[in-house]
mmCIF file of N, CA, C and O in Angstrom:
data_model
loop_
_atom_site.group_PDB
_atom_site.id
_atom_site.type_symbol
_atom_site.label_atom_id
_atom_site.label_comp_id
_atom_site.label_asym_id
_atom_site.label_seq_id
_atom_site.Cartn_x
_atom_site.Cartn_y
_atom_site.Cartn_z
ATOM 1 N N UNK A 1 -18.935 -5.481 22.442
ATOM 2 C CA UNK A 1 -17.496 -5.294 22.401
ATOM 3 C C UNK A 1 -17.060 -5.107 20.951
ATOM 4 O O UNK A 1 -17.756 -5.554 20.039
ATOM 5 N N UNK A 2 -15.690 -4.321 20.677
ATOM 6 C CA UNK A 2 -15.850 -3.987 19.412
ATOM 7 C C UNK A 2 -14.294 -5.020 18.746
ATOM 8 O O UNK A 2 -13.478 -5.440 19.566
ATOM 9 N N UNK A 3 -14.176 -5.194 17.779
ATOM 10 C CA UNK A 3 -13.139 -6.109 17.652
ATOM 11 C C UNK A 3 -12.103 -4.847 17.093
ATOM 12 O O UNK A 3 -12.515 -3.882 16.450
ATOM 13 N N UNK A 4 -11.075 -5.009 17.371
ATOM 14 C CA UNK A 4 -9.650 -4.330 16.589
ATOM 15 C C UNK A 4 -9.512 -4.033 15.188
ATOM 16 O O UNK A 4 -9.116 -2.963 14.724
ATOM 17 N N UNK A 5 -9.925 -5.223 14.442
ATOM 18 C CA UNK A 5 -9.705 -5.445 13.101
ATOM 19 C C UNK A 5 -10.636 -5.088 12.621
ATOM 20 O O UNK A 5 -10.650 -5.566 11.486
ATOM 21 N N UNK A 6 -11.790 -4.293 12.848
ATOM 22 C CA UNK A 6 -13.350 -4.487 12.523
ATOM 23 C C UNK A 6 -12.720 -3.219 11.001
ATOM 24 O O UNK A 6 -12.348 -2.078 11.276
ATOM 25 N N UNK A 7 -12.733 -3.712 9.650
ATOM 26 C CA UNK A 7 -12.775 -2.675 8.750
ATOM 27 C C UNK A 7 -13.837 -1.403 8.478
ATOM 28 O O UNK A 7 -13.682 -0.613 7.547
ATOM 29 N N UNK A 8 -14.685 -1.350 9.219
ATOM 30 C CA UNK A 8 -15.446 -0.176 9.131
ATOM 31 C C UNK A 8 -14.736 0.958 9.636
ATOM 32 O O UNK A 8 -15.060 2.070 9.220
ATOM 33 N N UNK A 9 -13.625 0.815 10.646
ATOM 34 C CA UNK A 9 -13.093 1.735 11.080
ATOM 35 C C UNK A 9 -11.090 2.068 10.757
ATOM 36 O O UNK A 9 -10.041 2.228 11.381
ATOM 37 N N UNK A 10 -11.652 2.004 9.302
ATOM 38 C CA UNK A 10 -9.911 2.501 9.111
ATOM 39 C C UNK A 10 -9.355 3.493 9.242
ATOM 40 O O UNK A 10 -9.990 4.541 9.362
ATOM 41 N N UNK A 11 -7.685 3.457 9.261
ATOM 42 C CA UNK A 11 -7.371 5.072 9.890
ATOM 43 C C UNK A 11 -7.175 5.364 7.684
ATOM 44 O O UNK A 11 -7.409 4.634 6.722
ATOM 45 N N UNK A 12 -6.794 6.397 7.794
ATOM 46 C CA UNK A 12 -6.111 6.876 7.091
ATOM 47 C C UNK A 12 -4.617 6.945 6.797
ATOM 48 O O UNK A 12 -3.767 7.299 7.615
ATOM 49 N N UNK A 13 -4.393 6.574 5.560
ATOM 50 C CA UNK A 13 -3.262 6.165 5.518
ATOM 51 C C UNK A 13 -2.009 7.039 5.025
ATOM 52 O O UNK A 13 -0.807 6.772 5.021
ATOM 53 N N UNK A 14 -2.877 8.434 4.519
ATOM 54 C CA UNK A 14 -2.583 9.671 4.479
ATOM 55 C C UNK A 14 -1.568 10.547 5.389
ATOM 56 O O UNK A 14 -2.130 10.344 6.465
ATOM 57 N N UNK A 15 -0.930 11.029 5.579
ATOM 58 C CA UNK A 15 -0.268 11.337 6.931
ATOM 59 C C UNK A 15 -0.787 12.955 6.500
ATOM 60 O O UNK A 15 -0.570 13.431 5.385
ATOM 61 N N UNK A 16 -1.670 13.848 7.852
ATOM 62 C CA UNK A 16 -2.063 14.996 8.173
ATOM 63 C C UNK A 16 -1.326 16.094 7.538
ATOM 64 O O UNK A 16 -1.798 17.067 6.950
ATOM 65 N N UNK A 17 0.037 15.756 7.768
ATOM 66 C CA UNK A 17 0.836 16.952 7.223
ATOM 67 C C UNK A 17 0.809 16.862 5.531
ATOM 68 O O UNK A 17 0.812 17.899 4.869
ATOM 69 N N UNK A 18 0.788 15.806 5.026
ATOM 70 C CA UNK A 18 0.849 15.573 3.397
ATOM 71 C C UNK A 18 -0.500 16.412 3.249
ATOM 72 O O UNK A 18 -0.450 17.391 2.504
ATOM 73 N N UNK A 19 -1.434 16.182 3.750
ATOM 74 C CA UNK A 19 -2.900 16.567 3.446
ATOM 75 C C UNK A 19 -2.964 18.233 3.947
ATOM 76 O O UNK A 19 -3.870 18.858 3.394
ATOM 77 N N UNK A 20 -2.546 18.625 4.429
ATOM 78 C CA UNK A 20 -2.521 20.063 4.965
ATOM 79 C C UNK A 20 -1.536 20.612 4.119
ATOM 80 O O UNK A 20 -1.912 21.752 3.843
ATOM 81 N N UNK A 21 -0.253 20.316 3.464
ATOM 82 C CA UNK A 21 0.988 20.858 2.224
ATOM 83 C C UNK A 21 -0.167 20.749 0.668
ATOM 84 O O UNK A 21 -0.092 21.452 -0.340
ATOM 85 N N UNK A 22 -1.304 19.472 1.000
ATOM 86 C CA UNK A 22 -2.073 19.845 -0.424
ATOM 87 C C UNK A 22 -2.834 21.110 -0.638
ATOM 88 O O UNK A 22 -2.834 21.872 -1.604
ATOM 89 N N UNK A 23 -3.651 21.164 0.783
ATOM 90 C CA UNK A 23 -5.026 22.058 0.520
ATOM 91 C C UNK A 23 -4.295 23.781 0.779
ATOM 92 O O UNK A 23 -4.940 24.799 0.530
ATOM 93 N N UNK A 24 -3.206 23.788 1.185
ATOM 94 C CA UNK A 24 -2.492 25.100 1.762
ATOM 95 C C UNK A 24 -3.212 25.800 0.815
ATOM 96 O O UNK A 24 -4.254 26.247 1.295
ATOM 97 N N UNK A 25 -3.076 26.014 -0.135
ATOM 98 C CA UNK A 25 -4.047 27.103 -1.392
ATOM 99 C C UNK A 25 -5.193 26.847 -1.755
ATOM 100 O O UNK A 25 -5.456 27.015 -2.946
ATOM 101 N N UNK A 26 -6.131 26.406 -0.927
ATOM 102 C CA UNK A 26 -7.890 26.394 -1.393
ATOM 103 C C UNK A 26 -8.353 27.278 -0.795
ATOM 104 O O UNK A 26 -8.333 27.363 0.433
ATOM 105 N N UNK A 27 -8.861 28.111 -1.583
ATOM 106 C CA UNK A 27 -9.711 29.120 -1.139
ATOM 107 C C UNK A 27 -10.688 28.543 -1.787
ATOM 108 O O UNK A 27 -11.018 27.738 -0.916
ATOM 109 N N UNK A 28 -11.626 28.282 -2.934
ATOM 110 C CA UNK A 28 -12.662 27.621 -3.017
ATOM 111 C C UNK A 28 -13.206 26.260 -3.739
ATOM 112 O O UNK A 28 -12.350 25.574 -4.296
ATOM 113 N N UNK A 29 -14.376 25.879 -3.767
ATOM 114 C CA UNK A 29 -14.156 24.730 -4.496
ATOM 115 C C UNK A 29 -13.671 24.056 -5.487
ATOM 116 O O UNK A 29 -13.389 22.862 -5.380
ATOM 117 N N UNK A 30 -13.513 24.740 -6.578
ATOM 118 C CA UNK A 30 -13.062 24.595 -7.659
ATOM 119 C C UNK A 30 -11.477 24.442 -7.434
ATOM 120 O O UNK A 30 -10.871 23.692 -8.200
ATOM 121 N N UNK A 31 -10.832 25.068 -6.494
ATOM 122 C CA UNK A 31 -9.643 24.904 -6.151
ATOM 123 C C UNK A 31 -8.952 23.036 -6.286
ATOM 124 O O UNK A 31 -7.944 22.604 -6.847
ATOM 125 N N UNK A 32 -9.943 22.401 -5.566
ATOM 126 C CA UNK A 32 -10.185 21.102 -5.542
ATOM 127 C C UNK A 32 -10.964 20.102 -6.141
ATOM 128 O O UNK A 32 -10.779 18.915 -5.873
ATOM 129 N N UNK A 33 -11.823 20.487 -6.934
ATOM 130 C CA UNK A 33 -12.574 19.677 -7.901
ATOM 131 C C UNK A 33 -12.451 20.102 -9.390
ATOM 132 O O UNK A 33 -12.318 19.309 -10.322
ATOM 133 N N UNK A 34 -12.507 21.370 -9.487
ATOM 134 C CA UNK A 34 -12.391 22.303 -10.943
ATOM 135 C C UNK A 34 -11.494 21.937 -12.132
ATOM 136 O O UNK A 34 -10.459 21.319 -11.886
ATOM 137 N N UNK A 35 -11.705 22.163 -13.024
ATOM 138 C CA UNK A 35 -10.924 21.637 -14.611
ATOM 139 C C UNK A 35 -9.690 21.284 -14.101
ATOM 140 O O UNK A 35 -9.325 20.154 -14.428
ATOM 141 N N UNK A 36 -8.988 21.871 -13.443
ATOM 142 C CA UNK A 36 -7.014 21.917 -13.034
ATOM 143 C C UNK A 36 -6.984 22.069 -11.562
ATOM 144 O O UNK A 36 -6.286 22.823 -10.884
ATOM 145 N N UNK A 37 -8.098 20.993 -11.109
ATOM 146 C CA UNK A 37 -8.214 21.291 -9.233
ATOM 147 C C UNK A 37 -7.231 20.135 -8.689
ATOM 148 O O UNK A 37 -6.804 19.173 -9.327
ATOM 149 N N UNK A 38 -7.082 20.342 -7.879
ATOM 150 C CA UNK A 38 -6.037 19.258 -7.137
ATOM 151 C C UNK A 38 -6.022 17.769 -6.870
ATOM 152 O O UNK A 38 -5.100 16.985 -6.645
ATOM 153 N N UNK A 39 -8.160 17.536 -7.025
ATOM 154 C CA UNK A 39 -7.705 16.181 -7.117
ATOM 155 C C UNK A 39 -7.523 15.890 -8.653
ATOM 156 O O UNK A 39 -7.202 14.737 -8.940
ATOM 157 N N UNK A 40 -7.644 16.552 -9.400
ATOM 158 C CA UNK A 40 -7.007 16.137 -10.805
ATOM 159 C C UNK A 40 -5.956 15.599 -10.991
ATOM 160 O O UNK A 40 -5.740 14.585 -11.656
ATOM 161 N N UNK A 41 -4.892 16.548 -10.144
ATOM 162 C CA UNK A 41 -3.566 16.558 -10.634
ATOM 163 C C UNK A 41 -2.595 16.054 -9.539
ATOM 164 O O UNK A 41 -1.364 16.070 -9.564
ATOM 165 N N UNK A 42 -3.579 15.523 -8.394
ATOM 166 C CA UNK A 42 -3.059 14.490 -7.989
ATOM 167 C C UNK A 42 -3.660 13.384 -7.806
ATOM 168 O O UNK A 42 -3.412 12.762 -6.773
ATOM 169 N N UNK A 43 -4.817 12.739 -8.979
ATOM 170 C CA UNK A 43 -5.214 11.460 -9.511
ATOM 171 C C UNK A 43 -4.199 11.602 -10.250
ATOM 172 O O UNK A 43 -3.243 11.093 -9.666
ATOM 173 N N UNK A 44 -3.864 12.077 -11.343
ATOM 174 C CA UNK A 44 -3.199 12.251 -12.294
ATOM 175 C C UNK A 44 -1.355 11.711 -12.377
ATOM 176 O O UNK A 44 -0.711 11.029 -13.175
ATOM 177 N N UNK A 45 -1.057 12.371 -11.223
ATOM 178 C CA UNK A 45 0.380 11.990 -10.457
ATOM 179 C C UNK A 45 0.193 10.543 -9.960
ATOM 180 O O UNK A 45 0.779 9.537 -10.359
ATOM 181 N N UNK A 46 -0.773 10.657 -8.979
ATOM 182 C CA UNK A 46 -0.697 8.878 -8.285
ATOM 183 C C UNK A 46 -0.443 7.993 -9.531
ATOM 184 O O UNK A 46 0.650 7.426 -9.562
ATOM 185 N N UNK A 47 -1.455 7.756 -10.753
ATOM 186 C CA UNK A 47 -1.734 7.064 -11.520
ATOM 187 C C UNK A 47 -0.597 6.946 -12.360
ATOM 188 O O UNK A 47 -0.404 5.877 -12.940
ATOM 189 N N UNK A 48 0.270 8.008 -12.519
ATOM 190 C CA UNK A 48 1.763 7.984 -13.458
ATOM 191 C C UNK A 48 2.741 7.064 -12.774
ATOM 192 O O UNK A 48 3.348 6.082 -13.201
ATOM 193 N N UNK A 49 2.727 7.755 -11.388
ATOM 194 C CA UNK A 49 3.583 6.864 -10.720
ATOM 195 C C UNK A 49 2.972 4.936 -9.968
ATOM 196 O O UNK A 49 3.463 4.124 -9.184
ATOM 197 N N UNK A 50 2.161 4.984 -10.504
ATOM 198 C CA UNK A 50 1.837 3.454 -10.200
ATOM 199 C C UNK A 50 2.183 3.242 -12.005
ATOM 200 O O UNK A 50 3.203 2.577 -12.187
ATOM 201 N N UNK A 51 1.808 3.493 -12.699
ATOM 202 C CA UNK A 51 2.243 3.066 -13.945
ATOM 203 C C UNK A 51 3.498 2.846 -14.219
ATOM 204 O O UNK A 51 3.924 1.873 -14.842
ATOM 205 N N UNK A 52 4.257 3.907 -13.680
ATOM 206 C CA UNK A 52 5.988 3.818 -13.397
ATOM 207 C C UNK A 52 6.264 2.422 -12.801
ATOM 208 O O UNK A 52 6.994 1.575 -13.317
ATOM 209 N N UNK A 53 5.748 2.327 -11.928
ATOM 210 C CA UNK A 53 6.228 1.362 -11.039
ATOM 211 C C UNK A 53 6.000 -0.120 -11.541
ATOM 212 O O UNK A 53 6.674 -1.149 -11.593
ATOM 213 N N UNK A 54 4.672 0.287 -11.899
ATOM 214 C CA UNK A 54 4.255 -1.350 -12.914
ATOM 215 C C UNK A 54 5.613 -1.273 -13.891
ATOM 216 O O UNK A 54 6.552 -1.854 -13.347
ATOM 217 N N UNK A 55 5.819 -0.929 -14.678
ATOM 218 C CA UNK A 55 6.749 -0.788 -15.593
ATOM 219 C C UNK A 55 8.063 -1.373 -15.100
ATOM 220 O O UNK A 55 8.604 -2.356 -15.607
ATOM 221 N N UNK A 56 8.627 -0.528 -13.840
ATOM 222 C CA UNK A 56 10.036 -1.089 -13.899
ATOM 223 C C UNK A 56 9.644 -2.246 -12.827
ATOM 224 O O UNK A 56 10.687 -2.429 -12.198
ATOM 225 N N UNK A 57 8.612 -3.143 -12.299
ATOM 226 C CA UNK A 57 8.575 -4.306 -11.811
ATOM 227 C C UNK A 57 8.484 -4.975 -12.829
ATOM 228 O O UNK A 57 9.327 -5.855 -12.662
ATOM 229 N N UNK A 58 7.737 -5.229 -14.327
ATOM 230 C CA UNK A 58 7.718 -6.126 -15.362
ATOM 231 C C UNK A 58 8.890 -5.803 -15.665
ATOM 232 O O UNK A 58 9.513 -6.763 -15.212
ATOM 233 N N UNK A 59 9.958 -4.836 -16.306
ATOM 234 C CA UNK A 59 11.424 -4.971 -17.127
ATOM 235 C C UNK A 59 12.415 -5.084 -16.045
ATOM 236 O O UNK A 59 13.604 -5.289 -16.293
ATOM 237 N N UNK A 60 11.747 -4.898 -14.309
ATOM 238 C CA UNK A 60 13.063 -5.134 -13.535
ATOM 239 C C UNK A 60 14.061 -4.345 -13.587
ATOM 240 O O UNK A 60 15.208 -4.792 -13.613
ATOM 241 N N UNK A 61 13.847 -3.295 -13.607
ATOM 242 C CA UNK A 61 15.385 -2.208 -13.734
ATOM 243 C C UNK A 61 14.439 -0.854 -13.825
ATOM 244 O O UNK A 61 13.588 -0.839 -14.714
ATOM 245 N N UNK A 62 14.520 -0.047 -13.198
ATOM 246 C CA UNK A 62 14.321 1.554 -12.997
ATOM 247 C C UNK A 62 14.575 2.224 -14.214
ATOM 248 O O UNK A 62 15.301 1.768 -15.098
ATOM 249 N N UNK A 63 13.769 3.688 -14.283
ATOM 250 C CA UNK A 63 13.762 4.244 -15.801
ATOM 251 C C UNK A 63 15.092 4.975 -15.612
ATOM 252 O O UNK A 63 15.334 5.744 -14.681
ATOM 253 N N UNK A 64 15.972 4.629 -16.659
ATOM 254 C CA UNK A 64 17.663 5.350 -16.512
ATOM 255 C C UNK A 64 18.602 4.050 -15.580
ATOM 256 O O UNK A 64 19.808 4.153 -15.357
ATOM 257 N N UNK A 65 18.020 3.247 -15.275
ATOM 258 C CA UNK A 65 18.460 2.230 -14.288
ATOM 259 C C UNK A 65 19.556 1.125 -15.211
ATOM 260 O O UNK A 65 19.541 1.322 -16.426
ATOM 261 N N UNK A 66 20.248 0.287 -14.833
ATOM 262 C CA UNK A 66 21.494 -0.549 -15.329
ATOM 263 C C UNK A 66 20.362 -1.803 -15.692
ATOM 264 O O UNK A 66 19.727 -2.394 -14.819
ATOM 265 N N UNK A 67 20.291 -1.977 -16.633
ATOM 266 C CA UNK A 67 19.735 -2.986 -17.605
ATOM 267 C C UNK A 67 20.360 -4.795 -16.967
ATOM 268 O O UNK A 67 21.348 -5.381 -17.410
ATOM 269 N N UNK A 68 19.707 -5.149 -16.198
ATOM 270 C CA UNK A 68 20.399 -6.384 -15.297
ATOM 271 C C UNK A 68 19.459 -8.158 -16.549
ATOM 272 O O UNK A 68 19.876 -9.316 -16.572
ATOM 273 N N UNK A 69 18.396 -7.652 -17.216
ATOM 274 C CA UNK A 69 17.876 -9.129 -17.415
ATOM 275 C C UNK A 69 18.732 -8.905 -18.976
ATOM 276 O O UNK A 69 19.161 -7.936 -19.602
ATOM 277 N N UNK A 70 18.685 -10.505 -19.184
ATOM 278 C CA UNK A 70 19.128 -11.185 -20.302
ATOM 279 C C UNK A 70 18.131 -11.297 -21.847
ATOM 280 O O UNK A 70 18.451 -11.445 -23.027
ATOM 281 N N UNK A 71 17.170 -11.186 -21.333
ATOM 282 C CA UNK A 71 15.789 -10.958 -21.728
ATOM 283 C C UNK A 71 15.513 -10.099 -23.064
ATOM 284 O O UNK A 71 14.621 -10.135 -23.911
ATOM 285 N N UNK A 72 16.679 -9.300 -22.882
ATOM 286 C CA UNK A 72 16.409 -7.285 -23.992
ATOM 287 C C UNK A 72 15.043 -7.135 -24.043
ATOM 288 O O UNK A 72 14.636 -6.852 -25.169
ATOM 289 N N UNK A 73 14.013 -7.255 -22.994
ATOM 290 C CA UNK A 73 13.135 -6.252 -22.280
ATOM 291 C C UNK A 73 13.457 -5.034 -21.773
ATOM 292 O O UNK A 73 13.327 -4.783 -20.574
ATOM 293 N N UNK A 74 13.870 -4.245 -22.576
ATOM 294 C CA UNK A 74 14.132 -3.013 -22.265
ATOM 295 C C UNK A 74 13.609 -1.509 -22.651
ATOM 296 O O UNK A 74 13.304 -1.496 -23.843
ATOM 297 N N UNK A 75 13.475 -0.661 -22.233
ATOM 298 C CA UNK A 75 12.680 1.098 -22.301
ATOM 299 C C UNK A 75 13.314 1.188 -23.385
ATOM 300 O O UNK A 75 14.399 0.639 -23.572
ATOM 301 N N UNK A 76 12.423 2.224 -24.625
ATOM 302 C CA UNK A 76 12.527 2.553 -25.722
ATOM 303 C C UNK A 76 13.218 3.588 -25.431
ATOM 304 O O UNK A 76 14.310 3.868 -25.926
ATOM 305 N N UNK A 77 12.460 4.385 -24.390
ATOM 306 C CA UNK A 77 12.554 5.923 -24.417
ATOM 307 C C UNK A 77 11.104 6.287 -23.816
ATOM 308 O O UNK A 77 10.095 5.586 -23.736
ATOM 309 N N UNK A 78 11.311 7.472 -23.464
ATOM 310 C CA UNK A 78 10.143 8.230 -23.400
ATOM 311 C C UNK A 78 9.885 9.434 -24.273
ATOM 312 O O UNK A 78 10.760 10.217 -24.645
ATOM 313 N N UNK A 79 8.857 9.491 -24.507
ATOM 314 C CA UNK A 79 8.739 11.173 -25.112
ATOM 315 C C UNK A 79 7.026 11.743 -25.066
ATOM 316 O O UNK A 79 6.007 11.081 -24.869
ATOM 317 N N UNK A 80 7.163 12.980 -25.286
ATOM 318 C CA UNK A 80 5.701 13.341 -25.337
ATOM 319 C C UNK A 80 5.099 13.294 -26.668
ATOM 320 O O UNK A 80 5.670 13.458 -27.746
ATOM 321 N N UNK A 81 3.847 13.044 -26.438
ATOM 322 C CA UNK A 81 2.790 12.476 -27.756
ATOM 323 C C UNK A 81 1.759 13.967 -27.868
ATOM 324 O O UNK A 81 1.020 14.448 -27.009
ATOM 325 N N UNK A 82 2.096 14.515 -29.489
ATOM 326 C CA UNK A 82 1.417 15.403 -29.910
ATOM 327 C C UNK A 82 -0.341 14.219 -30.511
ATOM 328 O O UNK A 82 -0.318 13.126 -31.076
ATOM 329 N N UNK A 83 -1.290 14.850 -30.178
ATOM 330 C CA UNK A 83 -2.519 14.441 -30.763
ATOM 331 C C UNK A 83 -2.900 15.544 -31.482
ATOM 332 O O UNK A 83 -2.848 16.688 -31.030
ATOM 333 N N UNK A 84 -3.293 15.245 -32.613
ATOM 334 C CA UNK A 84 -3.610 15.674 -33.703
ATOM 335 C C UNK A 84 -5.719 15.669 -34.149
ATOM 336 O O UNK A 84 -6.443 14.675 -34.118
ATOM 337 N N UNK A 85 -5.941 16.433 -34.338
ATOM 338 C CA UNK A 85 -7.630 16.069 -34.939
ATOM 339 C C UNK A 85 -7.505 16.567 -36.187
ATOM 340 O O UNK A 85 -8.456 16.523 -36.967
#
């Protein structure tokens, strides 16, 4: 008998249609693995937006959001970083 909860068999937590709006333009592999392939640039996205999120759970207030702690834990700013060699 098989139990319900048994973790070998998870669903996906993905919903079909999200996953079918990604791959709509693969024609070949590289489409999806390659220098600028899709899971790049959506590791890339997930990982910004969990960083986002870490962020406004430690300062408690959303980026552009009404500054609520007493604390002045607050966003500098953002901007983009030139690297230089």
């Amino acid at each position: 008998m098989t139990d319900k909860n048994d973790s070998s068999e998870t669903k996906s937590v993905i919903p079909q249609a999200l996953l079918d709006h990604v791959i709509a333009n693969y024609k070949k592999p590289a489409d999806l693995i390659g220098e600028n392939g899709m899971l790049k640039q959506l590791t890339k996205a997930v990982i910004e937006a969990a960083l986002q999120a870490e962020m406004n759970q430690h300062l408690g207030h959303a980026h552009y959001g009404a500054v609520t702690n007493a604390s002045g834990n607050v966003r500098n700013g953002q901007s983009s970083q030139d690297h230089h060699r």
